[in-house]
């Protein structure tokens, strides 16, 4: 069996360091925020080439606080995509604002900048692109449009730790960048976690208040805040992993390059990152017409595969209130019907990559016959 991802393989490599780091937190009883979280924030800010980082308890909380820190609330509109995990949309709704979707580009699968201006209204306050699967959205035109219309840009970089666009790191181009450290993400905690990076000190200060009950000092609550603090244990785990994130990212890129080579002659749709981008392959997705049958047969043949994501947000029952229907975002809907995510994680062996491709080719040949 080749799994979609293997968190145990990573733990085995770093077990002694992780166990020691967790024990140190328990002995110190610094269970919430504290020195390990502070140290992680400094390292992660540097990793993202951003001036400030504030760690929180999930990627969803990071998005929620980024929106609130930017002053977004009821009556406002935020332009985003439906080709994402539901958290992006949920966070906009938590802030009281209305998500306004635009379709994605058929090559990069990220926000199509050519569609943004038509979606801008007098209520629009922000643009929230998603760096899907580890490839950054086309940030230059997005930033240019945002500047012209005085809009805030918040990057959903939950899948894009260390990704680059024209030499600039994910999270550092917009006003705010949001990350998730959910265990399966490229940088994963041992539980829930998230962070916001920014170059603007006033935004960082507002996030510090909002994540900790709006307290300026103990029991002095100056804004209505939240309990969105990061655990000390997660800070300690993430600090250990910061020593490895770059080599793990390179390993993911090697796995992806191997898939690219083996699939070069295949008719399947594959990731095609622009040459100016550094894709970090949180997901390696291919696209094929008989996706659901292929997925089932891959599972039967012992190959873990998944779908990111089978139903776009605008067609989810939970968000029917936004008033969308089938056909509203044709590129998003077509991709959702074809995407198939192949196993990818830093420890995946070249022979396993070859086995995945061999199995996939056999299945698609049988289907074509
Ligand atoms: C994982 C993810 C989130 C949410 O992060 P959590 O830590 O699970 O709350 C938001 N946006 C995208 C694109 C994600 O992949």
Short mmCIF file of C-alpha atoms and ligand atoms in Angstrom, two decimals:
data_model
loop_
_atom_site.label_atom_id
_atom_site.label_comp_id
_atom_site.label_asym_id
_atom_site.label_seq_id
_atom_site.Cartn_x
_atom_site.Cartn_y
_atom_site.Cartn_z
CA UNK A 1 0.00 0.00 0.00
CA UNK A 2 1.33 3.43 -0.97
CA UNK A 3 -0.50 6.04 1.14
CA UNK A 4 -1.50 9.53 0.00
CA UNK A 5 0.70 10.86 2.78
CA UNK A 6 2.72 9.22 5.57
CA UNK A 7 3.09 11.26 8.76
CA UNK A 8 4.72 8.34 10.61
CA UNK A 9 7.67 8.23 8.19
CA UNK A 10 8.49 11.83 9.13
CA UNK A 11 8.07 11.27 12.88
CA UNK A 12 10.49 8.30 12.74
CA UNK A 13 13.24 10.59 11.40
CA UNK A 14 12.90 13.25 14.09
CA UNK A 15 11.45 11.25 16.97
CA UNK A 16 14.14 11.94 19.59
CA UNK A 17 14.09 15.70 18.96
CA UNK A 18 10.28 15.89 18.95
CA UNK A 19 9.90 13.80 22.10
CA UNK A 20 12.48 15.90 23.94
CA UNK A 21 10.89 19.18 22.80
CA UNK A 22 7.43 18.07 23.95
CA UNK A 23 8.81 16.90 27.33
CA UNK A 24 10.51 20.26 27.83
CA UNK A 25 7.18 22.06 27.38
CA UNK A 26 5.45 19.72 29.81
CA UNK A 27 8.17 20.23 32.41
CA UNK A 28 8.10 24.01 31.92
CA UNK A 29 4.25 24.01 32.05
CA UNK A 30 4.29 26.75 29.36
CA UNK A 31 1.27 25.20 27.68
CA UNK A 32 -0.10 28.29 25.92
CA UNK A 33 2.07 30.74 23.90
CA UNK A 34 5.41 31.16 25.72
CA UNK A 35 9.06 30.95 24.65
CA UNK A 36 8.73 28.10 22.12
CA UNK A 37 5.91 29.89 20.31
CA UNK A 38 7.91 33.17 20.37
CA UNK A 39 10.95 31.41 18.92
CA UNK A 40 8.83 29.74 16.24
CA UNK A 41 7.25 33.06 15.25
CA UNK A 42 10.69 34.60 14.73
CA UNK A 43 11.92 31.69 12.64
CA UNK A 44 8.77 31.43 10.56
CA UNK A 45 8.71 35.19 9.85
CA UNK A 46 12.30 34.93 8.58
CA UNK A 47 11.42 31.85 6.52
CA UNK A 48 8.61 33.81 4.83
CA UNK A 49 10.78 36.94 4.40
CA UNK A 50 8.21 38.83 6.48
CA UNK A 51 8.84 41.23 9.33
CA UNK A 52 6.27 39.78 11.74
CA UNK A 53 4.59 36.46 12.49
CA UNK A 54 1.79 35.74 14.96
CA UNK A 55 1.01 32.10 15.73
CA UNK A 56 -2.60 31.04 16.29
CA UNK A 57 -4.56 27.84 16.85
CA UNK A 58 -5.48 27.05 13.20
CA UNK A 59 -5.26 28.26 9.64
CA UNK A 60 -8.94 29.16 9.82
CA UNK A 61 -8.28 31.40 12.84
CA UNK A 62 -5.36 32.96 10.93
CA UNK A 63 -7.70 33.91 8.06
CA UNK A 64 -10.39 35.17 10.46
CA UNK A 65 -7.95 37.40 12.37
CA UNK A 66 -6.25 38.67 9.20
CA UNK A 67 -9.66 39.85 7.96
CA UNK A 68 -10.56 41.45 11.30
CA UNK A 69 -7.13 43.10 11.66
CA UNK A 70 -7.60 44.59 8.19
CA UNK A 71 -10.87 46.12 9.38
CA UNK A 72 -13.18 43.90 7.31
CA UNK A 73 -16.67 43.29 8.66
CA UNK A 74 -20.42 43.32 7.97
CA UNK A 75 -21.40 45.04 4.72
CA UNK A 76 -18.00 44.44 3.12
CA UNK A 77 -17.21 42.14 0.21
CA UNK A 78 -14.10 40.00 -0.18
CA UNK A 79 -13.14 38.62 -3.60
CA UNK A 80 -11.88 35.05 -3.43
CA UNK A 81 -12.13 31.69 -5.24
CA UNK A 82 -14.43 28.71 -4.89
CA UNK A 83 -11.58 26.32 -5.84
CA UNK A 84 -10.32 25.93 -2.25
CA UNK A 85 -10.96 24.26 1.07
CA UNK A 86 -14.15 25.63 2.69
CA UNK A 87 -12.16 27.40 5.44
CA UNK A 88 -11.35 30.30 3.11
CA UNK A 89 -15.05 31.06 2.61
CA UNK A 90 -15.97 30.26 6.22
CA UNK A 91 -13.43 32.78 7.58
CA UNK A 92 -14.87 35.55 5.38
CA UNK A 93 -18.35 34.74 6.69
CA UNK A 94 -17.07 34.69 10.33
CA UNK A 95 -15.88 38.28 9.81
CA UNK A 96 -19.40 39.27 8.75
CA UNK A 97 -18.31 40.06 5.18
CA UNK A 98 -19.64 38.48 2.00
CA UNK A 99 -17.43 36.20 -0.12
CA UNK A 100 -17.55 37.08 -3.84
CA UNK A 101 -16.11 34.30 -6.00
CA UNK A 102 -14.23 34.59 -9.25
CA UNK A 103 -13.19 31.66 -11.41
CA UNK A 104 -9.65 30.27 -11.61
CA UNK A 105 -7.16 30.15 -14.46
CA UNK A 106 -7.27 26.79 -16.31
CA UNK A 107 -3.46 26.43 -16.29
CA UNK A 108 -2.44 27.52 -12.77
CA UNK A 109 -5.78 26.63 -11.10
CA UNK A 110 -5.49 29.81 -9.01
CA UNK A 111 -7.49 33.09 -9.08
CA UNK A 112 -7.80 34.45 -12.63
CA UNK A 113 -6.72 38.11 -12.32
CA UNK A 114 -8.55 39.00 -15.54
CA UNK A 115 -11.88 38.38 -13.75
CA UNK A 116 -11.24 40.47 -10.63
CA UNK A 117 -12.18 43.95 -11.82
CA UNK A 118 -15.65 42.90 -12.97
CA UNK A 119 -16.30 41.58 -9.44
CA UNK A 120 -15.33 44.83 -7.68
CA UNK A 121 -18.21 46.89 -6.25
CA UNK A 122 -18.25 49.92 -3.91
CA UNK A 123 -18.43 47.40 -1.02
CA UNK A 124 -15.29 45.47 -1.99
CA UNK A 125 -12.61 45.73 0.71
CA UNK A 126 -10.19 42.89 0.04
CA UNK A 127 -8.90 40.27 -2.39
CA UNK A 128 -8.14 36.84 -0.91
CA UNK A 129 -6.27 34.63 -3.41
CA UNK A 130 -5.52 30.99 -2.54
CA UNK A 131 -2.13 29.42 -3.38
CA UNK A 132 -3.73 26.11 -4.38
CA UNK A 133 -1.75 22.86 -4.00
CA UNK A 134 1.43 24.87 -3.25
CA UNK A 135 1.51 27.09 -6.35
CA UNK A 136 1.18 30.82 -5.75
CA UNK A 137 -1.57 32.81 -7.43
CA UNK A 138 -0.51 35.37 -10.06
CA UNK A 139 0.34 38.07 -7.50
CA UNK A 140 1.63 40.93 -9.70
CA UNK A 141 -1.70 41.70 -11.42
CA UNK A 142 -3.59 40.99 -8.19
CA UNK A 143 -1.45 43.55 -6.30
CA UNK A 144 -1.73 46.07 -9.13
CA UNK A 145 -5.54 45.86 -9.16
CA UNK A 146 -5.65 46.02 -5.35
CA UNK A 147 -3.49 49.16 -5.27
CA UNK A 148 -5.57 50.88 -7.92
CA UNK A 149 -8.81 50.18 -6.03
CA UNK A 150 -7.30 50.57 -2.52
CA UNK A 151 -8.10 46.99 -1.52
CA UNK A 152 -6.37 44.87 1.12
CA UNK A 153 -4.72 41.64 -0.11
CA UNK A 154 -4.76 38.59 2.17
CA UNK A 155 -2.94 35.50 0.87
CA UNK A 156 -4.34 32.09 1.81
CA UNK A 157 -0.96 30.35 1.95
CA UNK A 158 -2.23 27.35 3.97
CA UNK A 159 -0.85 25.00 1.28
CA UNK A 160 2.19 27.04 0.29
CA UNK A 161 4.88 27.21 3.02
CA UNK A 162 8.06 28.35 1.28
CA UNK A 163 6.47 28.74 -2.16
CA UNK A 164 7.83 31.61 -4.28
CA UNK A 165 6.55 33.97 -6.96
CA UNK A 166 9.26 35.84 -8.88
CA UNK A 167 11.66 35.23 -5.99
CA UNK A 168 9.26 36.38 -3.27
CA UNK A 169 7.93 34.06 -0.60
CA UNK A 170 4.28 33.14 -0.06
CA UNK A 171 2.67 35.34 2.56
CA UNK A 172 5.07 38.26 2.10
CA UNK A 173 3.55 39.93 -0.98
CA UNK A 174 0.03 40.78 0.21
CA UNK A 175 -0.74 42.86 3.29
CA UNK A 176 -1.20 39.66 5.29
CA UNK A 177 -0.39 35.99 4.64
CA UNK A 178 -2.16 33.12 6.40
CA UNK A 179 -0.75 29.65 7.04
CA UNK A 180 -2.11 26.38 8.44
CA UNK A 181 -0.04 23.85 10.38
CA UNK A 182 -2.72 21.15 10.27
CA UNK A 183 -0.76 17.86 10.52
CA UNK A 184 -1.02 17.02 6.81
CA UNK A 185 0.17 20.42 5.57
CA UNK A 186 3.76 20.90 4.31
CA UNK A 187 4.68 22.16 7.80
CA UNK A 188 2.47 20.26 10.22
CA UNK A 189 1.96 20.57 13.97
CA UNK A 190 1.04 17.64 16.24
CA UNK A 191 -2.47 19.01 16.51
CA UNK A 192 -3.98 22.22 15.16
CA UNK A 193 -1.99 25.37 14.38
CA UNK A 194 -1.78 28.40 12.13
CA UNK A 195 0.00 31.73 11.68
CA UNK A 196 -0.30 35.14 10.08
CA UNK A 197 2.71 36.95 8.61
CA UNK A 198 2.83 40.64 7.73
CA UNK A 199 5.30 43.45 7.15
CA UNK A 200 3.01 45.98 8.86
CA UNK A 201 3.63 46.36 12.61
CA UNK A 202 0.17 47.81 13.32
CA UNK A 203 -1.51 44.72 11.81
CA UNK A 204 0.75 42.40 13.85
CA UNK A 205 -0.10 44.31 17.02
CA UNK A 206 -3.85 44.08 16.33
CA UNK A 207 -3.53 40.32 15.74
CA UNK A 208 -1.64 39.89 19.04
CA UNK A 209 -4.58 41.50 20.82
CA UNK A 210 -7.31 39.68 18.91
CA UNK A 211 -5.84 36.19 19.41
CA UNK A 212 -5.61 36.67 23.20
CA UNK A 213 -8.98 38.06 24.29
CA UNK A 214 -8.08 41.60 23.28
CA UNK A 215 -5.88 41.91 26.38
CA UNK A 216 -3.34 44.73 26.38
CA UNK A 217 -2.26 43.57 29.83
CA UNK A 218 -3.78 40.99 32.15
CA UNK A 219 -7.56 41.54 32.49
CA UNK A 220 -7.32 44.82 30.58
CA UNK A 221 -9.42 44.03 27.48
CA UNK A 222 -9.19 46.84 24.92
CA UNK A 223 -10.90 45.06 22.00
CA UNK A 224 -13.37 42.15 21.86
CA UNK A 225 -11.01 39.28 21.07
CA UNK A 226 -10.87 35.52 20.79
CA UNK A 227 -9.08 32.54 22.31
CA UNK A 228 -7.01 31.77 19.20
CA UNK A 229 -3.60 31.29 20.89
CA UNK A 230 -1.11 28.64 19.80
CA UNK A 231 -0.24 25.83 22.26
CA UNK A 232 3.29 25.70 23.63
CA UNK A 233 3.65 22.08 22.51
CA UNK A 234 2.79 23.03 18.92
CA UNK A 235 5.35 25.84 19.02
CA UNK A 236 8.00 23.37 20.22
CA UNK A 237 7.13 20.78 17.54
CA UNK A 238 7.13 23.40 14.79
CA UNK A 239 10.49 24.75 15.98
CA UNK A 240 12.04 21.30 15.58
CA UNK A 241 10.52 21.01 12.11
CA UNK A 242 11.88 24.40 10.98
CA UNK A 243 15.30 22.72 10.76
CA UNK A 244 13.91 20.36 8.11
CA UNK A 245 11.25 22.31 6.19
CA UNK A 246 13.61 23.36 3.42
CA UNK A 247 14.98 19.86 2.79
CA UNK A 248 11.46 18.39 2.96
CA UNK A 249 10.27 20.97 0.43
CA UNK A 250 13.13 20.05 -1.89
CA UNK A 251 12.24 16.37 -1.49
CA UNK A 252 8.60 17.12 -2.43
CA UNK A 253 9.83 19.01 -5.49
CA UNK A 254 11.98 16.01 -6.49
CA UNK A 255 9.00 13.67 -6.17
CA UNK A 256 6.96 16.07 -8.35
CA UNK A 257 9.77 16.30 -10.92
CA UNK A 258 9.84 12.49 -11.06
CA UNK A 259 6.05 12.38 -11.64
CA UNK A 260 6.50 15.06 -14.34
CA UNK A 261 9.14 12.97 -16.14
CA UNK A 262 7.17 9.73 -15.97
CA UNK A 263 3.96 11.43 -17.11
CA UNK A 264 5.59 13.56 -19.83
CA UNK A 265 4.01 11.57 -22.69
CA UNK A 266 0.69 11.07 -20.92
CA UNK A 267 -2.47 12.89 -22.03
CA UNK A 268 -3.39 13.57 -18.37
CA UNK A 269 -3.60 17.17 -17.22
CA UNK A 270 -0.63 17.88 -14.91
CA UNK A 271 0.59 20.84 -12.83
CA UNK A 272 2.26 23.39 -15.10
CA UNK A 273 3.86 25.99 -12.79
CA UNK A 274 5.07 29.16 -14.56
CA UNK A 275 8.89 29.29 -14.70
CA UNK A 276 8.97 32.25 -12.27
CA UNK A 277 7.23 30.21 -9.56
CA UNK A 278 8.53 27.77 -6.97
CA UNK A 279 5.73 25.23 -6.51
CA UNK A 280 5.97 23.40 -3.15
CA UNK A 281 3.59 20.56 -4.09
CA UNK A 282 1.37 20.23 -1.05
CA UNK A 283 -0.70 18.30 -3.59
CA UNK A 284 0.36 16.75 -6.91
CA UNK A 285 -2.88 16.62 -8.89
CA UNK A 286 -3.50 15.23 -12.32
CA UNK A 287 -6.73 15.60 -14.24
CA UNK A 288 -8.53 12.90 -16.14
CA UNK A 289 -12.00 12.34 -17.57
CA UNK A 290 -13.11 9.17 -15.69
CA UNK A 291 -11.78 10.38 -12.36
CA UNK A 292 -14.12 8.61 -9.92
CA UNK A 293 -13.68 5.17 -11.54
CA UNK A 294 -9.91 5.69 -11.69
CA UNK A 295 -9.78 6.67 -8.02
CA UNK A 296 -11.66 3.54 -7.02
CA UNK A 297 -9.37 1.30 -9.08
CA UNK A 298 -6.25 2.98 -7.70
CA UNK A 299 -7.45 2.27 -4.16
CA UNK A 300 -8.16 -1.36 -5.09
CA UNK A 301 -4.62 -1.62 -6.52
CA UNK A 302 -3.11 -0.32 -3.24
CA UNK A 303 -2.39 3.25 -4.31
CA UNK A 304 -3.65 5.97 -1.99
CA UNK A 305 -5.07 8.85 -4.00
CA UNK A 306 -7.43 11.67 -3.08
CA UNK A 307 -9.32 14.64 -4.47
CA UNK A 308 -8.61 18.28 -3.60
CA UNK A 309 -11.48 19.17 -3.83
CA UNK A 310 -14.39 17.18 -5.33
CA UNK A 311 -17.15 19.78 -4.81
CA UNK A 312 -16.30 23.48 -5.12
CA UNK A 313 -17.34 25.70 -2.22
CA UNK A 314 -20.08 27.49 -4.20
CA UNK A 315 -21.87 24.15 -4.77
CA UNK A 316 -21.63 22.96 -1.13
CA UNK A 317 -24.98 22.76 0.67
CA UNK A 318 -23.60 24.72 3.62
CA UNK A 319 -23.01 27.75 1.40
CA UNK A 320 -26.19 27.55 -0.70
CA UNK A 321 -27.18 30.83 0.96
CA UNK A 322 -24.66 32.61 -1.25
CA UNK A 323 -27.06 31.92 -4.10
CA UNK A 324 -24.78 30.12 -6.56
CA UNK A 325 -25.55 27.21 -8.82
CA UNK A 326 -23.91 24.85 -11.30
CA UNK A 327 -22.38 26.72 -14.24
CA UNK A 328 -21.45 29.88 -12.29
CA UNK A 329 -17.68 29.11 -12.29
CA UNK A 330 -17.09 26.73 -15.21
CA UNK A 331 -13.30 26.30 -14.89
CA UNK A 332 -13.57 25.59 -11.16
CA UNK A 333 -16.37 23.09 -11.74
CA UNK A 334 -14.55 21.30 -14.58
CA UNK A 335 -11.36 20.99 -12.49
CA UNK A 336 -13.30 19.70 -9.47
CA UNK A 337 -14.67 16.93 -11.67
CA UNK A 338 -11.24 15.90 -13.00
CA UNK A 339 -8.73 16.44 -10.17
CA UNK A 340 -7.01 13.36 -8.77
CA UNK A 341 -4.26 13.82 -6.15
CA UNK A 342 -1.40 11.32 -6.28
CA UNK A 343 0.63 10.32 -3.21
CA UNK A 344 3.24 12.93 -2.34
CA UNK A 345 5.36 13.40 0.78
CA UNK A 346 9.09 13.97 1.30
CA UNK A 347 9.88 10.34 2.14
CA UNK A 348 8.14 8.85 -0.94
CA UNK A 349 10.71 6.68 -2.74
CA UNK A 350 11.40 6.90 -6.50
CA UNK A 351 10.35 3.24 -6.89
CA UNK A 352 7.01 4.08 -5.27
CA UNK A 353 6.51 7.02 -7.64
CA UNK A 354 7.16 4.66 -10.55
CA UNK A 355 4.69 2.15 -9.10
CA UNK A 356 1.98 4.83 -8.78
CA UNK A 357 2.47 5.93 -12.39
CA UNK A 358 2.61 2.33 -13.66
CA UNK A 359 -0.64 1.49 -11.85
CA UNK A 360 -2.31 4.67 -13.10
CA UNK A 361 -1.26 3.98 -16.70
CA UNK A 362 -2.55 0.41 -16.56
CA UNK A 363 -5.93 1.61 -15.26
CA UNK A 364 -6.31 4.40 -17.80
CA UNK A 365 -5.34 2.03 -20.65
CA UNK A 366 -8.00 -0.48 -19.53
CA UNK A 367 -10.56 2.34 -19.27
CA UNK A 368 -9.68 3.63 -22.75
CA UNK A 369 -10.07 0.13 -24.27
C1 LIG B 1 -5.99 23.75 5.43
C2 LIG B 1 -6.52 24.97 4.78
C3 LIG B 1 -7.14 26.01 5.51
C4 LIG B 1 -7.53 25.88 6.94
O1 LIG B 1 -6.53 25.56 7.84
P1 LIG B 1 -6.89 24.81 9.21
O2 LIG B 1 -5.58 24.86 9.93
O3 LIG B 1 -7.34 23.45 8.89
O4 LIG B 1 -7.94 25.63 9.90
C5 LIG B 1 -7.49 27.17 4.84
N1 LIG B 1 -7.27 27.31 3.52
C6 LIG B 1 -6.71 26.34 2.78
C7 LIG B 1 -6.49 26.57 1.32
C8 LIG B 1 -6.34 25.13 3.38
O5 LIG B 1 -5.78 24.17 2.63
#
